Amino acid sequence: MASPVARPPQPRGFWARLDQLARASAPAALAVLLLLATGLPLGSAAREGGMPMTPLASVFFWTLYRPGLMPPWVVFGLGVLADLLTAAPLGVNPLLLLLLHVGVMTQRRALAKQSFLIVWIGFAVFASVLLALNWGIRTLLSLTIQPVAPGLFECCVTIAAYPILAYIFVSLERSLEPV
Amino acid sequence: MIRLSVPLRQALARLMLPALIAASFGLMLIGKADTVLVERVRTRLADVVVPLYAVLSRPIGTVTDAIVELRGLILLRSENARLREENDRLRRWYDRALALEAENRALRRVLNAPADPTPIFTTARVVADVGGAYARSALLVLEPNHAVRKGQVAVDAAGLVGRVSEVGNRSARLLLLTDINSRIPVLVERTGTRAILAGTNAPRPRIQYWTGPEQPQPGDRIITSSEAGAMPAGLPVGIVREGRTGLEVELFADLDRLDFVRVHDFGLSGILSADQSVRPAQRQRRTGG
């Protein structure tokens, strides 16, 4: 397993470099696309907080299996983008995603070897804790008690959507070169 | 890429996380302190993503339209009967409206009263439902030289939808009536009681702070009030319903299926004016001039 600071061999030639750049940025690009996709007008269910928080799944998956492709600054950038796009109070999503990143990093060795079901349960635990924190921070920042039900719903949808998102991530991961 | 020694790189990598977490808290402070800057960045981003959404929302619109069409085909008979009954009813109303309009015109002539100015409006397409669990807003796609300004009122075919809260070059953000930050001055049509319509992020906003002893009753029609110059008077909003926690308003506007909205310029200053964050001295000069 490569350490996050190890330098990969430098590719020679323009096309090889371009290829490597594309591979290195693919997870982040997919995460941004999934984030944008949650804004599409899909009807009434989406209005009640019924869209999954895809950045949570993106950061969780890539930190767990390819931490080199999801460095902290990408996590931070994804969070800021999510804040700006959803008109959330600035700084909330970066904080949550970075905490997820740190949390997964500490549990990586134990979790990466487990079966999909265990990993899913792990994601559910992380998502629940972070979305509870999300509710707390938003309540603190706006100084009004935020409604609980949409947040709870969002949490359930996020956890339920993880297998589908993980399937997309796995197919992308397989197309990338092995570490 | 700059070549750094391995210990330095390791130290930087270790420092990166705490630094970024600290930066998140910094962003929270900035977001609280300089709302104008944050808003400008947000509208820039909206301007960039709105064309993308405009392209993507077309196929989705086609699919949802097809589903609606299919449902319409299944319910054709009952729908037909309902529409015929409604048509009969509306025809009576139509006759009545024509008579009232004629009478109104005659009375205006007698009184020499000016007619209400026709509001100028921009029709805009709703391309994205952003917001997640804690906000109810929508992004509108606009032509580059549009006349939409902050604080203007958006209505759909049936009633009030919300207010424009941010405006960019090609996009605008609409704060829906159901958003927890939305407060709209309204009037109970039957009694003329003034009240505030407060969003709760739930599908039905709550009605609060009514004046006078008479409480709004379920079934009352709610229209906008021109209190504080924030809203034009008389736009249809909804019907009062008994909710679990108090009186709620069932909106006329179909917020679940917003395709197009009309953004009206009623020529009101609005409480969400563009110079909201300008210092009071400057604001006075602007309103004075």
XYZ file of C-alpha atoms in Angstrom:
468
model
C 0.000 0.000 0.000
C 1.514 3.327 -1.027
C 1.881 5.940 1.663
C 0.088 9.188 0.820
C 3.363 11.091 0.562
C 5.263 8.633 -1.635
C 6.071 10.124 -4.989
C 4.800 8.088 -7.964
C 7.258 7.488 -10.799
C 7.194 10.510 -13.099
C 5.773 9.583 -16.492
C 7.666 10.633 -19.578
C 6.075 12.387 -22.501
C 3.061 14.653 -22.861
C 0.400 11.982 -23.462
C 1.563 9.805 -20.618
C 1.386 12.803 -18.321
C -2.044 13.783 -19.561
C -3.224 10.224 -19.047
C -1.912 10.181 -15.521
C -3.510 13.538 -14.759
C -6.863 12.329 -16.040
C -6.664 9.192 -13.927
C -5.615 11.130 -10.841
C -8.446 13.638 -11.182
C -11.180 11.160 -12.141
C -12.458 10.493 -8.588
C -12.691 14.203 -7.794
C -14.405 14.920 -11.117
C -16.918 12.128 -10.513
C -17.578 13.469 -7.013
C -18.298 16.936 -8.461
C -20.613 15.479 -11.110
C -22.547 13.489 -8.506
C -22.840 16.600 -6.358
C -24.228 18.575 -9.308
C -26.620 15.741 -10.136
C -28.314 16.035 -6.734
C -29.543 19.495 -7.752
C -31.520 18.288 -10.767
C -35.260 18.894 -10.419
C -36.592 15.386 -9.950
C -39.927 16.098 -8.332
C -41.411 16.175 -4.883
C -39.270 13.563 -3.152
C -36.153 15.604 -3.806
C -37.723 18.620 -2.093
C -38.031 16.979 1.312
C -34.295 16.427 1.700
C -34.711 13.215 -0.248
C -31.468 13.551 -2.164
C -28.430 11.660 -0.913
C -25.429 13.658 0.214
C -23.149 12.192 -2.436
C -19.955 13.952 -1.228
C -20.099 11.826 1.940
C -20.098 8.635 -0.120
C -17.388 9.939 -2.486
C -15.029 10.965 0.297
C -15.713 7.762 2.246
C -15.061 5.416 -0.659
C -11.953 7.052 -2.059
C -10.392 7.703 1.340
C -10.939 4.071 2.199
C -9.604 2.474 -0.980
C -7.461 5.095 -2.750
C -6.517 7.836 -0.279
C -3.915 9.120 -2.719
C -6.689 10.115 -5.129
C -8.741 11.932 -2.453
C -6.200 14.195 -0.735
C -7.413 16.578 1.994
C -7.428 19.630 -0.257
C -9.761 17.880 -2.726
C -12.042 16.982 0.202
C -11.981 20.603 1.294
C -12.693 21.894 -2.223
C -15.593 19.492 -2.628
C -17.031 20.728 0.650
C -16.763 24.389 -0.338
C -18.424 23.627 -3.667
C -21.266 21.832 -1.878
C -21.731 24.806 0.453
C -21.865 27.328 -2.369
C -24.154 25.229 -4.533
C -26.718 24.454 -1.851
C -26.507 27.908 -0.218
C -25.499 26.234 3.031
C -23.678 28.251 5.676
C -20.100 28.401 4.421
C -17.646 25.995 6.056
C -20.122 23.344 7.201
C -19.570 20.812 4.445
C -15.757 21.156 4.336
C -15.632 20.534 8.078
C -17.901 17.482 7.908
C -16.065 15.984 4.946
C -12.632 16.571 6.496
C -13.806 14.930 9.727
C -15.039 11.992 7.654
C -11.665 11.888 5.909
C -9.793 11.835 9.230
C -12.178 9.260 10.685
C -11.865 6.897 7.744
C -8.072 7.350 7.658
C -7.800 6.140 11.247
C -10.047 3.120 10.615
C -8.667 2.352 7.170
C -6.499 -0.642 7.951
C -9.303 -2.440 9.750
C -12.124 -1.441 7.413
C -10.589 -1.855 3.947
C -10.260 -5.629 4.333
C -13.874 -6.191 5.371
C -16.782 -7.407 3.266
C -19.084 -4.921 1.558
C -21.767 -5.291 4.214
C -19.401 -4.340 7.042
C -18.097 -1.391 5.006
C -21.687 -0.290 4.387
C -22.449 -0.463 8.099
C -19.284 1.540 8.696
C -20.510 4.157 6.238
C -23.908 4.220 7.947
C -22.260 4.906 11.313
C -20.064 7.674 9.890
C -22.944 9.250 7.940
C -25.302 9.219 10.942
C -22.753 10.815 13.249
C -21.776 13.455 10.687
C -25.327 14.347 9.693
C -26.262 14.664 13.362
C -23.295 17.008 13.679
C -24.525 18.819 10.561
C -27.859 19.447 12.251
C -26.074 20.687 15.378
C -23.786 23.074 13.521
C -26.619 24.497 11.445
C -28.747 25.015 14.538
C -25.812 26.784 16.212
C -24.971 28.932 13.196
C -28.547 30.059 12.536
C -29.490 30.218 16.245
C -32.821 28.574 15.443
C -33.705 24.937 16.035
C -33.681 23.328 12.600
C -36.373 20.742 11.813
C -35.152 17.217 12.480
C -37.302 15.205 10.064
C -35.702 16.323 6.738
C -32.223 15.711 8.152
C -33.218 12.242 9.306
C -34.703 11.514 5.913
C -31.572 12.779 4.194
C -29.464 10.511 6.392
C -31.540 7.445 5.483
C -31.429 8.270 1.771
C -27.669 8.839 1.889
C -27.096 5.462 3.532
C -29.521 3.712 1.173
C -27.843 5.220 -1.881
C -24.359 4.078 -0.870
C -24.444 0.678 -2.655
C -25.426 2.326 -5.943
C -22.751 4.981 -5.600
C -20.198 2.376 -4.494
C -20.983 0.387 -7.642
C -20.164 3.447 -9.766
C -17.006 4.098 -7.770
C -15.865 0.478 -8.035
C -16.279 0.459 -11.798
C -14.218 3.660 -12.021
C -11.647 2.273 -9.599
C -11.183 -0.858 -11.730
C -10.493 1.234 -14.821
C -7.715 3.101 -13.012
C -4.276 1.537 -12.898
C -3.562 -0.631 -9.848
C -1.644 0.923 -6.991
C 6.193 20.440 -9.695
C 8.468 21.786 -6.984
C 10.829 19.155 -5.628
C 10.832 19.040 -1.845
C 12.810 16.833 0.487
C 10.950 13.839 1.892
C 10.815 15.025 5.562
C 9.488 18.401 4.454
C 6.830 16.760 2.289
C 5.804 14.531 5.168
C 5.605 17.488 7.519
C 3.490 19.410 5.000
C 1.172 16.442 4.498
C 0.735 16.146 8.233
C 0.033 19.852 8.610
C -2.416 19.935 5.704
C -5.340 18.351 7.565
C -5.304 20.529 10.695
C -4.778 23.576 8.503
C -7.781 22.720 6.326
C -9.993 21.986 9.338
C -8.985 25.354 10.747
C -9.774 26.866 7.343
C -13.295 25.373 7.550
C -13.885 27.196 10.803
C -12.393 30.289 9.193
C -14.890 29.962 6.361
C -17.733 29.756 8.891
C -16.542 33.057 10.367
C -16.263 34.659 6.932
C -19.713 33.369 6.035
C -21.123 35.014 9.139
C -19.138 38.245 8.817
C -19.079 39.074 5.106
C -22.328 37.876 3.601
C -21.946 40.113 0.548
C -18.691 38.467 -0.506
C -20.087 34.964 0.017
C -23.175 35.863 -1.964
C -21.093 37.210 -4.841
C -19.039 34.001 -5.004
C -22.233 31.945 -4.830
C -23.904 33.811 -7.689
C -20.732 33.460 -9.806
C -20.855 29.719 -9.272
C -24.573 29.638 -10.040
C -23.885 31.509 -13.297
C -21.408 28.795 -14.241
C -23.553 25.768 -13.381
C -26.930 27.058 -14.569
C -26.294 26.501 -18.317
C -25.230 22.960 -17.475
C -28.420 22.385 -15.525
C -30.437 23.985 -18.303
C -29.161 21.320 -20.700
C -29.551 18.453 -18.244
C -33.027 19.376 -17.061
C -34.497 19.052 -20.546
C -34.393 15.246 -20.830
C -35.553 14.981 -17.222
C -38.422 17.324 -18.010
C -39.355 15.129 -20.957
C -39.429 12.030 -18.772
C -41.526 13.658 -16.049
C -43.874 15.046 -18.700
C -44.253 11.551 -20.143
C -45.114 10.176 -16.694
C -47.705 12.905 -16.164
C -49.106 12.207 -19.638
C -49.362 8.507 -18.892
C -51.142 9.148 -15.624
C -53.477 11.521 -17.475
C -54.336 8.791 -19.966
C -55.175 6.362 -17.189
C -57.381 8.854 -15.370
C -58.907 10.216 -18.573
C -62.558 9.506 -17.753
C -62.637 10.850 -14.207
C -60.466 13.784 -15.241
C -62.869 14.585 -18.061
C -65.875 14.579 -15.748
C -64.065 16.749 -13.239
C -63.018 19.237 -15.918
C -66.548 19.448 -17.353
C -67.924 20.222 -13.926
C -65.158 22.762 -13.330
C -65.755 24.305 -16.744
C -69.420 24.857 -15.909
C -68.481 26.490 -12.668
C -65.802 28.651 -14.272
C -68.200 29.772 -17.010
C -70.502 31.208 -14.367
C -67.500 32.923 -12.777
C -66.434 34.218 -16.175
C -69.785 35.898 -16.749
C -69.636 37.342 -13.304
C -66.056 38.601 -13.833
C -67.031 40.312 -17.091
C -69.953 42.047 -15.389
C -67.762 43.120 -12.489
C -65.046 44.358 -14.812
C -67.514 46.497 -16.711
C -68.923 47.833 -13.482
C -65.427 48.475 -12.161
C -64.482 50.382 -15.301
C -67.611 52.492 -15.067
C -66.980 53.290 -11.414
C -63.348 54.164 -12.125
C -64.505 56.565 -14.820
C -66.898 58.179 -12.382
C -64.213 58.518 -9.701
C -61.454 59.387 -12.167
C -59.290 56.745 -10.423
C -56.129 55.604 -12.182
C -55.998 51.960 -13.225
C -53.508 49.654 -11.488
C -50.267 49.653 -13.432
C -49.642 46.427 -15.316
C -46.601 44.817 -13.760
C -43.596 44.047 -15.943
C -42.523 40.458 -15.707
C -39.790 38.090 -16.823
C -40.563 34.446 -17.402
C -37.785 32.187 -16.183
C -37.197 28.469 -16.252
C -36.496 26.620 -13.016
C -33.526 24.381 -13.683
C -32.398 23.101 -10.322
C -33.751 22.333 -6.871
C -30.790 23.033 -4.684
C -30.800 23.254 -0.936
C -30.818 19.752 0.487
C -32.482 19.083 3.804
C -32.113 22.516 5.347
C -33.212 24.960 2.681
C -35.903 25.319 0.043
C -34.578 27.211 -2.930
C -34.455 26.894 -6.695
C -32.145 28.158 -9.412
C -33.580 30.090 -12.348
C -31.918 30.401 -15.737
C -32.080 33.903 -17.228
C -31.033 35.786 -20.342
C -27.807 37.767 -19.871
C -29.450 41.218 -19.879
C -32.406 40.428 -17.689
C -34.408 42.784 -15.498
C -34.674 40.492 -12.498
C -33.629 42.134 -9.263
C -33.334 40.981 -5.707
C -36.577 40.994 -3.748
C -38.818 40.589 -6.779
C -41.754 38.269 -6.500
C -42.097 34.957 -8.337
C -45.457 33.394 -9.127
C -46.450 30.304 -11.062
C -49.756 29.787 -12.839
C -51.660 29.366 -9.579
C -50.051 31.546 -6.970
C -47.092 32.951 -5.139
C -43.937 30.838 -5.210
C -41.308 32.902 -3.450
C -38.915 35.762 -3.732
C -35.654 36.291 -5.582
C -32.858 36.226 -3.039
C -29.741 36.346 -5.217
C -29.176 37.539 -8.761
C -26.275 36.800 -11.073
C -25.677 37.495 -14.745
C -27.415 34.410 -16.050
C -28.984 32.950 -12.950
C -31.077 33.844 -9.962
C -31.794 32.037 -6.743
C -35.373 31.833 -5.615
C -36.176 31.536 -1.917
C -39.360 29.472 -1.801
C -42.228 30.244 0.586
C -41.546 26.968 2.373
C -37.946 27.834 3.277
C -37.306 28.242 6.981
C -35.982 31.758 6.346
C -39.020 32.923 4.373
C -41.371 35.425 6.028
C -44.141 36.933 3.918
C -46.707 39.524 5.011
C -50.148 38.174 4.170
C -53.797 39.015 4.575
C -56.695 36.750 5.480
C -59.115 37.626 2.698
C -62.340 37.001 4.618
C -61.547 39.114 7.681
C -58.839 41.454 6.391
C -56.587 40.278 9.238
C -52.892 40.806 8.675
C -50.508 37.947 9.457
C -47.087 36.543 8.668
C -46.560 33.424 6.589
C -43.488 31.667 7.954
C -41.738 28.818 6.158
C -40.688 25.767 8.143
C -38.976 23.679 5.420
C -42.118 21.514 5.476
C -44.474 21.530 2.448
C -46.955 23.830 4.205
C -45.764 27.101 5.749
C -47.242 28.229 9.039
C -49.427 31.286 9.617
C -48.336 33.391 12.559
C -48.772 36.685 14.408
C -52.247 37.597 13.174
C -53.580 40.905 14.331
C -56.938 41.368 15.937
C -59.075 38.990 17.930
C -60.366 36.905 15.062
C -58.316 33.829 14.404
C -57.917 32.643 10.794
C -60.185 29.674 10.191
C -59.414 26.566 8.124
C -60.674 27.224 4.615
C -59.843 30.930 4.587
C -58.081 32.229 1.522
C -54.706 33.860 2.093
C -53.423 36.636 -0.170
C -50.323 38.799 0.017
C -50.404 42.114 1.835
C -48.502 45.203 0.786
C -47.283 45.757 4.339
C -43.806 47.382 4.444
C -43.717 47.673 0.659
C -42.215 44.216 0.391
C -44.992 42.636 -1.646
C -47.688 43.713 -4.028
C -51.091 43.268 -2.424
C -53.581 40.651 -3.455
C -51.486 37.857 -4.973
C -53.094 34.498 -4.207
C -51.067 32.443 -1.741
C -53.112 29.548 -0.395
C -55.821 28.161 1.853
C -55.640 27.862 5.644
C -55.593 24.274 6.885
C -55.489 22.791 10.358
C -52.016 21.319 10.852
C -50.541 19.177 13.578
C -48.768 22.037 15.298
C -51.046 24.923 14.383
C -52.560 26.669 11.424
C -50.829 25.946 8.156
C -51.338 27.203 4.632
C -51.804 24.877 1.706
C -50.166 26.734 -1.164
C -51.874 27.298 -4.515
C -48.493 27.135 -6.259
C -47.255 23.670 -7.131
C -43.778 23.832 -5.606
C -43.140 20.179 -6.389
C -43.356 20.734 -10.091
C -41.967 24.134 -10.894
C -41.130 24.469 -14.585
C -41.563 28.139 -15.304
C -42.126 31.049 -12.989
C -42.994 34.662 -13.710
C -40.731 37.065 -11.866
C -42.659 40.288 -11.430
C -41.271 43.746 -11.060
C -43.939 45.595 -9.123
C -41.716 48.618 -8.721
C -41.475 48.154 -4.983
C -38.320 48.762 -3.035
C -38.700 45.535 -1.079
C -37.078 44.633 2.210
C -34.544 42.471 0.408
C -33.180 45.390 -1.589
C -29.757 45.233 -3.193
C -28.339 47.852 -0.867
C -29.340 45.860 2.186
C -25.803 45.712 3.469
C -24.907 49.312 2.637
C -24.318 51.627 5.575
C -27.422 53.577 6.697
C -26.040 56.978 5.569
C -25.546 55.714 2.022
C -28.906 54.060 1.986
C -30.644 57.263 2.974
C -28.938 59.112 0.163
C -29.975 56.479 -2.307
C -33.609 56.449 -1.303
C -33.609 60.233 -1.193
C -32.258 60.600 -4.722
